[in-house]
Amino acid sequence: MKTILPRFVLLLTLCMGASTIALAERFALDMQNVDIGEFIDTVAKLTGKTIVVDSRVKGKVSVQSHRKLDADELYQIFLLQLGVEGYSAVEVGDGLLKVIPNQAAKIEGIEVQGSRSSLGRSESIITRIAQVENADADELVKSLRPLVDNKVGVITSYADANIVLITDRESNVRRLMAIIDSVNSVDSQLMETVVLRNSSAEEVERVLNKVLSQQTRKRGASKPVVAADPRTNTLILFGDDEARSYLRQLVADLDSEVSSQSNIRVQYLKYAKAKDLAPVLKSISETILKEDQNAGKAAGAGSSLINIEAHEQTNSIVMSGSPHIINDLEKVIRDLDIRRAQVLVEAIIIEVTDNKAKELGVQWLFRGADDGSTPAGAINFGGGASGTSGTPGIISLLAGGDTAIAAASGLRGAAIGVGKITDGFSFATLLSAIANDSESNILSTPSLLTLDNEEASILVGQEIPVITGSTASSTNNNPFQTIERQEVGIKLIVTPQINDGDAVQLGIEQEVSSLSPATSAADIITNKRTIKTAVLVNDGATIVLGGLIDDQVNEQSAKVPLLGDIPILGRLFRADNSSTTKRNLMVFIRPTIVRDQATLSELSGRKYNYIRAEQLAKAEAGINLFPFTELAVLPEWTGMDPSPPNLLPKKRVPPPMAPAEKAREKEVEKLEREAEQASPPPAGPQSMNNLDQGADTAATGPGDNADSAGEETLKPNLSWYQQDCSGFNAASDSCRVFG
């Protein structure tokens, strides 16, 4: 069978500018009696779109362009040609189309545009929503339906919203929208204003628009418009005479004077958080609205009768709506906005450990004669009975050189050696003994104050680096390591809940971790003790959360078979290692309920005075190697009331000195040192008068000219005179200066 291929010519011309950047391609199109499938494939390749063709799409296409086209123009010609042939292209994704018959296109998921979206001139099928303002949508659809091709488009109306839905090609939708806009621009209605005296214009507007949207309108009548002006509390009515007359009657009924409280309330909170309380009030208001509706009290929808918002900046609740609902909510706020109790949680962590270890061993080394007549051998217990201790082996000690030095440096405890080393038979024996004893007593008392039903945590410790991964380089000289920080110390997480009475339910997570001195692992070893539990404790009671009593005994022995089992003498052919470990760990907890300021002040004062007593003891002992340095000490506890402004001592900070002033300062210090080293002058009458003058000079107040100029007055050292002043009359002028 002879196949006749359709003849078509497609000329492609690429327009290049002077620059090296390629411009948009343009095409000259000439197709005669081409299969529509070939036409669709050609357009898909030139426009870069993926086109899926329905099996019902068949036919021949003839199209010719008398000028060069770009990709967009080619695509519009493609849509026009499909429309002529009775087909439509529906976009289903980014660059993805499907070609189907016109009858199936109007039920596809095509694009939906609002009334404000711009319209193009393409042949794509779209759905448009048009708002009709000055006409009835049902009547307008009857007039526009002849302008829509039933094979491609659909036009219908939605009476409740007075809108028109149009599905058609974009070019025809553009024409229909021009007609609808012309109808909307016709103003055959009148407008009037109504000033309200007792009601809110915005509230009345909301009610009227709700009534107008639900009532049944007459055929051919347009929907009236109601708008509010909050500034003048005025309603604007727009519609025909009948509609405005109906609205005026409704407004008069709604604007009647009623004796009711304000429908907007602002409730300031004292203790609760507004953002946390608002959801609770909304839930309660919904319940009240449902009860009112069931009882026939509510006239409208429940969601429109009450509005509750939280204002976080002022920590207040703003409510608007029905007065009786607001009154009920205010009672709920008063019950919830109360001073919450607090809980002081004090933990006591006690750990007592006692470790003891002893090791005893004997090692032998025999060397035979040079002629081989005497055998050689060794009994070596390097590393002790466990093989991991620091006891060196006898072979390493007698090896000589660096090996012997390295072995001797690791020796711990006592080691006694006896031997005979000659050219013939030689022997050596080594007795090693060591005893370890370590004790520890750890007491930790973390404490934490938190509100009722609020989680709180405290961490006292440090973050240590832990190697989590390592990657070696090609030469293995500088490996790449990844490190993770891990918290080590004392951690306490608690969530208290005060029950009715004096009981407290505690959700506790207690962790005590530390670094282990052991180095047998690949990285650091951490000791961790964790307790996670929930308990019920009375106020002020101390209970035990948990603990551990551990008693371990380890015995290890390394010996020569048979010889090591001989009574008494077998001790010469064995090494023994014994260790005992005792650990006692207990964790106690004590909650204290703080309901008022007096209890809080008492607890805070107790902690404050304890720390201050520790500081006073430190200050009295002084600082080693800094005998003239004073330690800072907290001031005395004055309670929870505001502290006076002069509670803390104020030290005068001298102004910065010029180089000349610094030199003068050094000279003054030198003179003071010389005065201290000089012997005291005789205590004659003339000396007393001179000293009296010097004392008057030293007692110069801060108001003198020298001090106002920023210079320090040189004061003589008169301590020696204070000691000798007791021999004179206390009423004399010389001694009155020093009291």
XYZ file of C-alpha atoms in Angstrom, residues 48-633:
586
model
C 8.722 24.247 24.501
C 5.374 23.008 25.837
C 4.276 19.444 26.545
C 0.970 18.745 24.787
C -1.182 15.683 25.422
C -3.636 14.946 22.574
C -6.996 13.260 23.063
C -7.655 10.275 20.809
C -10.763 12.043 19.466
C -8.659 14.848 17.953
C -8.387 14.164 14.207
C -8.328 16.137 10.976
C -6.240 18.207 8.544
C -4.852 21.711 9.073
C -3.860 24.435 6.607
C -2.286 27.604 7.960
C 0.109 30.172 6.526
C 1.755 33.292 8.011
C 2.849 36.213 5.871
C 5.332 37.464 8.467
C 7.710 35.965 10.973
C 6.194 35.034 14.328
C 7.659 34.660 17.800
C 6.778 31.789 20.164
C 3.834 33.624 21.829
C 2.261 34.595 18.502
C 2.721 31.050 17.223
C 0.955 29.727 20.337
C -2.023 32.103 19.825
C -2.355 30.963 16.187
C -2.249 27.391 17.488
C -5.185 28.102 19.850
C -7.165 29.847 17.071
C -6.628 26.961 14.686
C -7.757 24.459 17.319
C -10.906 26.535 17.926
C -11.674 26.553 14.196
C -11.312 22.777 14.103
C -13.602 22.346 17.156
C -10.971 21.593 19.747
C -9.619 23.367 22.824
C -6.307 23.438 24.672
C -6.625 23.282 28.451
C -3.628 24.148 30.670
C -3.201 21.593 33.452
C 0.212 22.660 34.793
C 3.369 24.629 34.174
C 3.997 24.166 30.436
C 1.609 21.180 30.236
C -1.482 21.202 27.934
C -4.045 18.762 26.760
C -6.045 19.077 23.543
C -9.651 17.829 23.800
C -12.956 18.471 21.995
C -14.879 21.609 22.883
C -17.698 19.695 24.558
C -15.288 18.195 27.116
C -13.317 21.400 27.725
C -15.972 23.202 29.761
C -16.028 20.513 32.447
C -12.242 20.438 32.915
C -10.377 22.007 35.860
C -9.565 25.254 34.065
C -8.349 28.541 35.487
C -10.794 30.611 37.608
C -10.409 34.420 37.575
C -11.902 37.006 39.895
C -13.658 40.154 38.843
C -10.475 42.206 39.321
C -8.168 39.985 37.252
C -6.979 41.392 33.933
C -8.204 39.768 30.735
C -6.114 38.944 27.695
C -7.050 38.286 24.066
C -6.022 34.627 23.825
C -8.214 31.700 22.823
C -7.624 29.825 26.090
C -10.713 28.614 27.929
C -11.145 30.316 31.327
C -13.791 30.699 34.032
C -14.642 34.235 35.159
C -16.649 35.446 38.181
C -18.457 38.759 37.538
C -20.137 40.794 40.287
C -23.381 42.452 39.156
C -24.190 45.656 41.050
C -27.042 47.541 39.385
C -29.007 44.662 37.873
C -30.364 41.269 38.755
C -27.927 38.498 37.860
C -30.663 36.065 36.763
C -32.149 38.549 34.316
C -28.763 39.549 32.969
C -27.806 35.915 32.258
C -30.905 35.514 30.115
C -29.714 38.380 27.922
C -26.103 37.161 27.662
C -26.727 33.445 27.032
C -27.205 33.837 23.215
C -23.699 35.305 23.007
C -22.095 32.107 24.379
C -21.377 29.062 22.188
C -23.040 26.128 23.953
C -20.444 23.737 22.558
C -17.585 25.548 24.331
C -18.933 27.915 26.982
C -21.362 28.023 29.893
C -22.945 31.047 31.601
C -25.013 30.899 34.775
C -25.863 33.026 37.824
C -25.771 32.737 41.634
C -28.736 34.709 42.953
C -27.724 34.868 46.634
C -24.522 36.764 45.864
C -25.852 38.382 42.645
C -22.869 37.165 40.591
C -22.466 35.661 37.100
C -20.238 32.683 36.289
C -18.852 32.512 32.727
C -16.803 29.699 31.140
C -15.697 30.395 27.551
C -12.734 31.377 25.448
C -10.875 34.362 26.879
C -11.664 36.557 23.879
C -15.427 36.006 24.253
C -15.251 36.364 28.073
C -13.613 39.741 27.491
C -16.605 40.841 25.372
C -19.143 39.629 27.942
C -17.308 41.409 30.783
C -17.431 44.661 28.799
C -21.228 44.325 28.649
C -21.478 43.580 32.409
C -19.279 46.587 33.242
C -21.543 48.812 31.161
C -24.585 47.551 33.052
C -22.878 48.166 36.396
C -22.035 51.741 35.405
C -25.725 52.640 34.883
C -26.858 54.545 38.030
C -30.634 54.668 38.150
C -30.882 54.613 41.950
C -30.802 57.267 44.641
C -28.781 57.650 47.830
C -29.612 59.092 51.215
C -27.997 59.302 54.672
C -29.436 58.453 58.080
C -27.808 59.761 61.278
C -27.939 57.301 64.173
C -28.386 58.507 67.750
C -28.402 55.414 69.942
C -26.666 52.707 67.904
C -23.322 52.139 66.293
C -23.323 52.706 62.533
C -20.923 49.817 61.943
C -23.045 47.381 63.970
C -26.295 48.426 62.221
C -24.563 48.109 58.846
C -23.530 44.545 59.672
C -27.080 43.613 60.678
C -28.680 45.173 57.577
C -26.253 43.558 55.139
C -26.935 40.205 56.772
C -30.711 40.696 56.418
C -30.385 41.817 52.778
C -28.205 38.844 51.859
C -30.775 36.364 53.255
C -34.060 37.843 52.049
C -35.648 36.927 48.747
C -35.337 39.696 46.165
C -37.872 40.473 43.490
C -37.108 39.577 39.934
C -35.477 42.490 38.116
C -34.802 44.415 41.323
C -31.220 45.242 42.292
C -29.753 44.696 45.715
C -29.619 47.850 47.852
C -26.301 48.923 49.340
C -25.720 49.953 52.967
C -22.477 51.651 54.095
C -21.427 53.152 57.426
C -19.403 56.262 58.252
C -17.898 55.684 61.740
C -16.661 59.267 62.075
C -20.168 60.786 61.976
C -22.038 57.590 63.030
C -24.087 57.818 59.830
C -25.555 55.175 57.516
C -25.541 55.612 53.741
C -28.501 53.927 51.951
C -28.293 53.309 48.197
C -31.167 51.824 46.212
C -34.566 52.513 44.729
C -37.429 54.149 46.629
C -38.968 50.897 47.796
C -35.667 49.491 49.054
C -34.681 52.707 50.839
C -38.075 52.957 52.495
C -37.726 49.412 53.795
C -34.220 50.140 55.080
C -35.307 53.364 56.819
C -37.920 51.433 58.771
C -35.364 48.836 59.850
C -32.882 51.540 60.871
C -35.528 53.320 62.957
C -36.304 50.110 64.823
C -32.639 49.285 65.421
C -31.758 52.836 66.505
C -34.276 52.887 69.323
C -33.041 53.805 72.791
C -32.365 50.822 75.044
C -31.127 50.674 78.606
C -28.059 48.463 78.349
C -24.433 48.668 79.335
C -21.562 49.303 76.960
C -20.853 46.381 74.635
C -17.064 46.970 74.724
C -15.074 46.192 77.870
C -11.323 46.258 78.587
C -10.227 44.084 81.510
C -6.670 44.611 82.786
C -5.011 41.536 84.281
C -2.815 41.530 87.388
C -1.266 38.072 87.469
C -2.429 36.019 84.458
C -1.172 36.407 80.886
C -3.655 37.810 78.391
C -2.524 35.578 75.512
C -3.021 32.452 77.671
C -6.394 33.535 79.074
C -7.980 34.613 75.751
C -8.423 31.039 74.324
C -10.107 29.943 77.579
C -12.577 32.836 77.428
C -13.354 32.153 73.754
C -14.148 28.530 74.529
C -16.417 29.552 77.427
C -18.195 32.169 75.302
C -18.974 29.575 72.623
C -20.585 27.381 75.271
C -22.678 30.308 76.560
C -23.798 31.145 73.007
C -24.935 27.577 72.385
C -26.922 27.576 75.604
C -28.557 30.904 74.674
C -29.467 29.603 71.229
C -31.019 26.494 72.683
C -32.999 28.666 75.115
C -34.127 31.021 72.335
C -32.224 34.049 73.647
C -29.830 34.505 70.746
C -31.226 36.145 67.676
C -28.340 35.640 65.286
C -25.323 33.472 64.716
C -23.265 32.756 67.800
C -19.911 33.817 66.380
C -21.163 37.374 65.767
C -22.383 38.021 69.323
C -19.022 38.089 71.141
C -15.464 38.933 70.206
C -12.492 38.413 72.529
C -8.954 39.591 71.847
C -5.768 39.732 73.934
C -3.648 42.887 74.027
C -0.205 41.694 75.094
C 1.381 45.160 75.391
C -0.942 46.140 78.251
C -1.719 42.540 79.347
C -5.438 43.124 78.988
C -8.490 41.376 77.531
C -10.725 43.330 75.109
C -14.306 42.040 74.797
C -17.143 43.259 72.611
C -20.607 41.801 72.155
C -23.620 40.961 74.238
C -23.488 42.615 77.684
C -24.765 39.577 79.594
C -22.052 37.366 78.069
C -19.384 39.953 78.933
C -20.649 40.030 82.527
C -20.303 36.267 82.784
C -16.790 36.391 81.329
C -15.725 39.094 83.777
C -16.632 36.796 86.661
C -14.476 34.087 85.097
C -11.580 36.543 84.742
C -11.797 37.541 88.398
C -11.648 33.895 89.451
C -8.671 33.066 87.203
C -6.637 36.272 87.623
C -5.293 35.462 91.083
C -1.844 35.407 92.616
C -0.423 31.965 91.988
C 1.496 30.127 94.644
C 5.157 29.306 94.192
C 7.201 26.277 95.164
C 10.799 26.270 96.404
C 12.320 22.891 95.571
C 15.495 21.981 97.452
C 17.414 18.845 96.542
C 20.130 17.130 98.562
C 22.510 14.818 96.702
C 24.895 12.785 98.889
C 27.512 10.391 97.534
C 30.040 8.639 99.775
C 32.613 6.306 98.207
C 35.460 4.240 99.677
C 37.907 2.431 97.401
C 40.681 0.157 98.675
C 43.097 -1.980 96.650
C 46.159 -4.108 97.448
C 48.586 -5.922 95.168
C 51.408 -8.380 95.971
C 53.522 -10.393 93.537
C 56.869 -12.174 93.094
C 58.704 -12.534 89.780
C 61.734 -14.677 88.839
C 64.365 -14.681 86.101
C 66.969 -17.453 85.487
C 69.848 -17.401 83.034
C 71.762 -20.582 82.185
C 75.466 -21.128 81.703
C 77.202 -20.381 78.435
C 77.953 -24.053 77.763
C 74.235 -24.878 77.943
C 74.527 -27.155 80.964
C 72.036 -25.086 83.026
C 68.523 -24.211 81.749
C 67.109 -20.651 81.561
C 63.577 -19.449 82.429
C 61.408 -16.661 83.887
C 58.257 -16.101 85.937
C 57.023 -12.723 84.743
C 53.887 -10.953 86.062
C 54.160 -7.605 84.258
C 51.028 -5.547 84.935
C 50.252 -7.439 88.142
C 47.552 -10.060 88.549
C 45.121 -8.164 86.326
C 47.695 -7.399 83.662
C 46.606 -3.743 83.590
C 48.331 -2.281 86.674
C 51.539 -0.272 86.661
C 53.750 -3.081 88.008
C 56.661 -3.577 85.580
C 57.862 -6.985 84.482
C 61.224 -8.299 85.671
C 62.369 -8.952 82.127
C 61.817 -5.268 81.231
C 63.693 -4.073 84.341
C 66.748 -6.224 83.558
C 66.744 -5.519 79.841
C 68.937 -2.456 80.369
C 68.992 0.780 78.411
C 65.828 2.742 77.631
C 63.624 -0.294 78.168
C 64.666 -0.593 81.817
C 64.258 3.152 82.385
C 60.745 3.118 80.904
C 59.777 0.110 83.016
C 61.146 1.625 86.217
C 59.331 4.933 85.606
C 55.979 3.129 85.740
C 56.737 1.442 89.041
C 54.255 2.208 91.858
C 54.514 1.162 95.479
C 57.450 -0.832 96.849
C 59.723 -3.156 94.842
C 62.564 -5.234 96.329
C 64.916 -7.262 94.184
C 67.463 -9.969 95.049
C 69.700 -11.797 92.626
C 73.041 -13.224 91.560
C 74.410 -12.253 88.198
C 77.656 -13.992 87.112
C 79.103 -15.443 83.942
C 77.638 -18.800 84.861
C 74.249 -19.498 86.314
C 72.395 -16.275 87.305
C 69.064 -15.570 88.870
C 67.021 -12.553 90.017
C 63.788 -12.164 91.961
C 61.517 -9.081 92.330
C 58.954 -8.558 95.099
C 56.378 -5.798 94.383
C 53.691 -4.545 96.788
C 51.259 -1.638 96.589
C 48.129 -0.506 98.485
C 45.645 2.186 97.373
C 43.035 3.823 99.571
C 40.691 6.629 98.381
C 37.609 8.159 99.952
C 35.173 10.816 98.758
C 32.218 12.588 100.310
C 30.167 14.708 97.905
C 27.286 16.888 99.033
C 25.293 18.997 96.546
C 22.216 21.059 97.407
C 20.648 22.643 94.314
C 17.501 24.697 94.901
C 14.962 26.214 92.540
C 11.944 28.525 92.910
C 9.141 28.344 90.349
C 5.456 29.076 89.896
C 2.782 26.447 90.313
C 2.435 24.270 87.190
C 5.481 25.898 85.543
C 8.522 23.871 84.504
C 11.866 25.162 85.762
C 15.423 23.901 85.433
C 18.872 24.617 86.805
C 22.234 23.407 85.513
C 25.487 23.861 87.403
C 28.370 22.347 85.506
C 30.331 22.676 82.335
C 30.285 21.605 78.700
C 33.045 19.185 77.740
C 34.108 18.307 74.191
C 33.445 14.726 73.114
C 34.859 13.372 69.880
C 32.040 11.980 67.750
C 33.958 11.205 64.554
C 37.413 11.285 62.991
C 38.592 11.228 59.387
C 42.274 10.615 58.671
C 44.090 12.397 55.897
C 46.184 10.688 53.245
C 49.337 11.050 55.348
C 47.465 10.607 58.676
C 49.333 13.633 60.054
C 46.369 15.950 60.649
C 43.098 13.986 61.058
C 39.777 15.823 60.871
C 37.686 15.378 64.019
C 34.079 16.265 64.785
C 33.357 17.330 68.374
C 30.075 17.566 70.243
C 29.630 19.550 73.454
C 28.139 17.543 76.327
C 26.841 18.985 79.577
C 28.441 17.603 82.745
C 27.406 18.668 86.232
C 24.248 18.860 88.325
C 20.951 19.291 86.480
C 17.516 19.614 88.068
C 14.260 19.885 86.089
C 11.066 20.131 88.128
C 7.383 20.828 87.464
C 5.379 21.324 90.676
C 1.606 21.086 91.004
C -0.004 22.201 94.248
C -2.986 20.023 95.125
C -5.883 20.932 97.358
C -4.333 21.334 100.786
C -0.594 21.246 101.456
C 0.437 18.417 99.128
C 2.679 19.046 96.127
C 2.932 16.748 93.130
C 6.406 16.974 91.631
C 7.557 15.843 88.225
C 11.324 15.611 88.738
C 14.252 14.844 86.482
C 17.541 14.843 88.411
C 20.926 14.198 86.813
C 24.418 14.183 88.330
C 27.296 13.625 85.938
C 31.062 13.938 86.250
C 34.269 12.948 84.506
C 35.782 9.615 85.448
C 39.532 9.492 86.166
C 39.778 6.166 84.356
C 41.625 6.282 81.012
C 41.095 2.746 79.722
C 38.532 3.796 77.070
C 39.127 5.367 73.649
C 37.802 8.731 74.869
C 36.773 10.331 78.143
C 34.440 8.457 80.495
C 31.553 10.244 82.202
C 29.798 9.054 85.350
C 26.068 9.685 85.215
C 23.303 9.236 87.803
C 19.806 10.032 86.596
C 16.439 9.932 88.354
C 13.176 10.663 86.530
C 10.034 10.245 88.594
C 6.821 11.825 89.866
C 6.139 12.013 93.590
C 3.573 13.462 96.006
C 5.057 15.332 98.971
C 3.589 17.396 101.774
C 4.663 20.981 102.218
C 8.068 21.168 103.920
C 8.547 17.388 104.077
C 11.837 15.777 103.049
C 11.617 12.492 101.175
C 14.109 10.263 99.429
C 13.786 10.057 95.664
C 16.127 7.148 95.192
C 19.638 5.971 95.734
C 22.230 3.277 95.307
C 24.164 1.185 97.814
C 26.969 -0.570 95.966
C 29.531 -2.916 97.555
C 32.002 -4.592 95.184
C 34.868 -6.991 95.949
C 37.268 -7.967 93.141
C 40.044 -10.576 93.561
C 42.462 -11.477 90.784
C 45.329 -13.916 90.830
C 48.063 -14.901 88.359
C 50.289 -17.872 89.244
C 52.465 -20.699 87.981
C 50.455 -23.910 87.741
C 51.086 -26.358 90.589
C 53.857 -24.232 92.120
C 51.455 -21.413 92.920
C 49.147 -23.779 94.777
C 51.754 -24.941 97.308
C 50.870 -23.701 100.805
C 53.066 -20.829 102.017
C 55.792 -21.419 99.384
C 53.268 -20.912 96.620
C 53.276 -17.172 97.402
C 56.719 -17.035 95.695
C 55.207 -18.089 92.376
C 52.083 -15.932 92.130
C 50.765 -12.338 91.970
C 47.528 -11.334 93.726
C 45.330 -8.234 93.377
C 42.357 -7.510 95.681
C 40.116 -4.427 95.675
C 36.946 -3.339 97.475
C 34.591 -0.540 96.408
C 31.768 0.858 98.500
C 29.442 3.509 97.148
C 26.439 5.060 98.874
C 24.318 7.478 96.830
C 21.108 9.092 98.043
C 18.936 11.878 96.604
C 16.487 13.758 98.831
C 13.912 16.404 97.891
C 12.012 18.971 99.931
C 9.332 21.282 98.481
C 8.178 24.422 100.275
C 4.973 26.177 99.202
C 5.276 29.976 99.049
C 1.832 31.544 99.169
C 2.608 35.068 100.417
C 5.312 37.707 100.520
C 6.260 37.005 104.154
C 7.202 33.387 103.449
C 9.164 34.398 100.369
C 11.025 37.071 102.359
C 11.902 34.563 105.102
C 13.280 31.994 102.659
C 15.217 34.598 100.680
C 16.667 36.108 103.859
C 17.824 32.696 105.047
C 19.703 32.023 101.814
C 21.042 35.577 101.684
C 22.407 35.516 105.239
C 24.057 32.142 104.660
C 26.005 33.457 101.676
C 26.874 36.668 103.547
C 28.198 34.666 106.507
C 30.451 32.718 104.141
C 31.739 35.990 102.672
C 32.416 37.448 106.139
C 34.409 34.358 107.100
C 36.448 34.655 103.919
C 37.010 38.370 104.446
C 38.202 37.760 108.016
C 40.661 35.087 106.869
C 41.965 37.338 104.106
C 43.619 36.420 100.836
C 46.918 34.586 100.864
C 49.720 36.638 99.287
C 47.352 39.642 99.121
C 47.262 40.794 102.751
C 46.065 44.329 102.026
C 43.253 43.383 99.621
C 39.713 43.604 100.975
C 37.072 41.128 99.853
C 33.673 42.391 98.742
C 30.877 41.503 101.169
